[in-house]
PDB file of C-alpha atoms in Angstrom:
ATOM      1  CA  MET G  23     -58.211 -92.333-174.126  1.00 50.00           C
ATOM      2  CA  THR G  24     -55.052 -93.978-175.477  1.00 58.00           C
ATOM      3  CA  THR G  25     -52.091 -94.748-173.294  1.00 65.00           C
ATOM      4  CA  ARG G  26     -48.911 -93.388-174.475  1.00 68.00           C
ATOM      5  CA  HIS G  27     -45.703 -95.484-174.163  1.00 73.00           C
ATOM      6  CA  PRO G  28     -42.185 -94.107-174.195  1.00 73.00           C
ATOM      7  CA  ARG G  29     -40.329 -95.129-177.384  1.00 82.00           C
ATOM      8  CA  PHE G  30     -36.975 -94.132-176.116  1.00 83.00           C
ATOM      9  CA  SER G  31     -34.816 -94.883-173.066  1.00 87.00           C
ATOM     10  CA  LYS G  32     -34.554 -91.985-170.458  1.00 88.00           C
ATOM     11  CA  GLU G  33     -31.047 -91.198-171.702  1.00 91.00           C
ATOM     12  CA  GLU G  34     -32.117 -91.104-175.343  1.00 90.00           C
ATOM     13  CA  PHE G  35     -35.197 -89.070-174.551  1.00 87.00           C
ATOM     14  CA  ALA G  36     -33.042 -86.416-172.949  1.00 89.00           C
ATOM     15  CA  ARG G  37     -30.362 -86.536-175.608  1.00 93.00           C
ATOM     16  CA  ARG G  38     -32.855 -85.997-178.413  1.00 93.00           C
ATOM     17  CA  GLY G  39     -34.706 -83.217-176.499  1.00 93.00           C
ATOM     18  CA  ASP G  40     -31.533 -81.270-175.589  1.00 93.00           C
ATOM     19  CA  ALA G  41     -30.275 -81.742-179.166  1.00 95.00           C
ATOM     20  CA  LEU G  42     -33.452 -80.512-180.861  1.00 96.00           C
ATOM     21  CA  TYR G  43     -33.643 -77.554-178.504  1.00 95.00           C
ATOM     22  CA  GLU G  44     -29.988 -76.484-178.877  1.00 95.00           C
ATOM     23  CA  THR G  45     -29.693 -76.838-182.549  1.00 96.00           C
ATOM     24  CA  GLN G  46     -33.208 -76.056-183.963  1.00 96.00           C
ATOM     25  CA  ILE G  47     -35.460 -74.464-181.454  1.00 96.00           C
ATOM     26  CA  ARG G  48     -33.395 -72.198-179.265  1.00 95.00           C
ATOM     27  CA  PRO G  49     -32.362 -69.714-181.942  1.00 95.00           C
ATOM     28  CA  GLN G  50     -36.015 -69.169-182.826  1.00 95.00           C
ATOM     29  CA  VAL G  51     -37.349 -68.600-179.264  1.00 96.00           C
ATOM     30  CA  GLU G  52     -34.663 -67.380-176.902  1.00 93.00           C
ATOM     31  CA  SER G  53     -34.695 -63.668-177.674  1.00 92.00           C
ATOM     32  CA  ASP G  54     -38.551 -63.231-177.386  1.00 94.00           C
ATOM     33  CA  HIS G  55     -39.663 -65.822-174.839  1.00 95.00           C
ATOM     34  CA  GLN G  56     -37.322 -65.781-171.810  1.00 94.00           C
ATOM     35  CA  GLY G  57     -38.691 -67.647-168.881  1.00 92.00           C
ATOM     36  CA  LYS G  58     -41.422 -69.415-170.867  1.00 96.00           C
ATOM     37  CA  VAL G  59     -41.449 -73.182-171.618  1.00 96.00           C
ATOM     38  CA  VAL G  60     -41.101 -74.929-174.959  1.00 97.00           C
ATOM     39  CA  ALA G  61     -42.755 -78.389-175.453  1.00 97.00           C
ATOM     40  CA  ILE G  62     -41.002 -80.284-178.136  1.00 97.00           C
ATOM     41  CA  ASP G  63     -42.250 -83.351-179.938  1.00 96.00           C
ATOM     42  CA  LEU G  64     -38.992 -85.549-180.209  1.00 95.00           C
ATOM     43  CA  GLU G  65     -40.090 -87.311-183.409  1.00 93.00           C
ATOM     44  CA  THR G  66     -41.240 -84.308-185.389  1.00 95.00           C
ATOM     45  CA  GLY G  67     -39.194 -81.525-183.980  1.00 96.00           C
ATOM     46  CA  ASP G  68     -42.458 -79.486-183.736  1.00 97.00           C
ATOM     47  CA  PHE G  69     -42.850 -77.336-180.681  1.00 98.00           C
ATOM     48  CA  GLU G  70     -45.135 -74.955-178.741  1.00 98.00           C
ATOM     49  CA  VAL G  71     -44.102 -72.071-176.465  1.00 98.00           C
ATOM     50  CA  ASP G  72     -46.294 -70.944-173.489  1.00 97.00           C
ATOM     51  CA  SER G  73     -45.805 -69.721-169.913  1.00 96.00           C
ATOM     52  CA  SER G  74     -47.658 -72.874-168.903  1.00 96.00           C
ATOM     53  CA  GLU G  75     -46.051 -76.358-169.336  1.00 95.00           C
ATOM     54  CA  ILE G  76     -49.641 -77.894-169.583  1.00 96.00           C
ATOM     55  CA  THR G  77     -50.806 -75.498-172.117  1.00 97.00           C
ATOM     56  CA  ALA G  78     -47.940 -75.727-174.419  1.00 97.00           C
ATOM     57  CA  ALA G  79     -48.038 -79.608-174.119  1.00 96.00           C
ATOM     58  CA  ASN G  80     -51.808 -79.632-174.742  1.00 97.00           C
ATOM     59  CA  ARG G  81     -51.517 -77.518-177.842  1.00 98.00           C
ATOM     60  CA  LEU G  82     -48.717 -79.649-179.188  1.00 97.00           C
ATOM     61  CA  GLU G  83     -50.832 -82.809-178.647  1.00 96.00           C
ATOM     62  CA  VAL G  84     -53.737 -81.371-180.626  1.00 96.00           C
ATOM     63  CA  ARG G  85     -51.340 -81.430-183.755  1.00 96.00           C
ATOM     64  CA  HIS G  86     -49.451 -84.630-182.651  1.00 95.00           C
ATOM     65  CA  PRO G  87     -51.683 -86.809-180.553  1.00 93.00           C
ATOM     66  CA  ASP G  88     -48.901 -89.459-179.931  1.00 91.00           C
ATOM     67  CA  ALA G  89     -46.189 -86.881-179.289  1.00 93.00           C
ATOM     68  CA  GLN G  90     -43.189 -87.775-177.195  1.00 93.00           C
ATOM     69  CA  ILE G  91     -42.828 -84.441-175.325  1.00 95.00           C
ATOM     70  CA  TRP G  92     -39.678 -82.975-173.905  1.00 94.00           C
ATOM     71  CA  ILE G  93     -40.052 -79.623-171.978  1.00 94.00           C
ATOM     72  CA  VAL G  94     -37.381 -77.028-171.533  1.00 94.00           C
ATOM     73  CA  ARG G  95     -37.591 -73.622-169.854  1.00 94.00           C
ATOM     74  CA  ILE G  96     -36.213 -70.923-172.190  1.00 94.00           C
ATOM     75  CA  GLY G  97     -33.077 -69.304-170.893  1.00 89.00           C
ATOM     76  CA  SER G  98     -32.599 -71.766-167.967  1.00 82.00           C
ATOM     77  CA  ARG G  99     -31.070 -75.213-167.403  1.00 71.00           C
ATOM     78  CA  TYR G 100     -34.086 -76.157-165.270  1.00 69.00           C
ATOM     79  CA  VAL G 101     -37.775 -76.385-165.958  1.00 76.00           C
ATOM     80  CA  ARG G 102     -38.557 -75.903-162.146  1.00 69.00           C
ATOM     81  CA  ARG G 103     -36.594 -75.008-159.001  1.00 59.00           C
ATOM     82  CA  PHE G 104     -37.382 -76.284-155.604  1.00 56.00           C
ATOM     83  CA  GLY G 105     -36.516 -74.582-152.294  1.00 60.00           C
ATOM     84  CA  GLN G 106     -35.029 -71.136-151.727  1.00 60.00           C
ATOM     85  CA  SER G 107     -32.729 -69.282-153.937  1.00 55.00           C
ATOM     86  CA  SER G 108     -28.920 -70.041-153.394  1.00 54.00           C
ATOM     87  CA  ARG G 109     -27.960 -66.439-153.654  1.00 53.00           C
ATOM     88  CA  ARG G 110     -25.867 -65.285-150.808  1.00 49.00           C
ATOM     89  CA  SER G 111     -24.331 -61.966-150.155  1.00 49.00           C
ATOM     90  CA  GLU G 112     -20.911 -62.189-148.600  1.00 46.00           C
TER      91      GLU G 112
END
């Protein structure tokens, strides 16, 4: 098993992932896949959509074994939420 090493700084990783999602991928996936995740290879722009982060990433790695993967939840700013909902009725 090969060890994958990041090729970008954390800031560059996030910038590239967000840019690819917003400009190329979001228009293709948002209407049909709300709530699912998209795993994006930052170097090729190739992506996989699934309800499971692991499944999407694994399928992407089959095609691109050395992928630098960025994950986004479709229709949300966050991949995961921790704790209770912040909704309050006042």
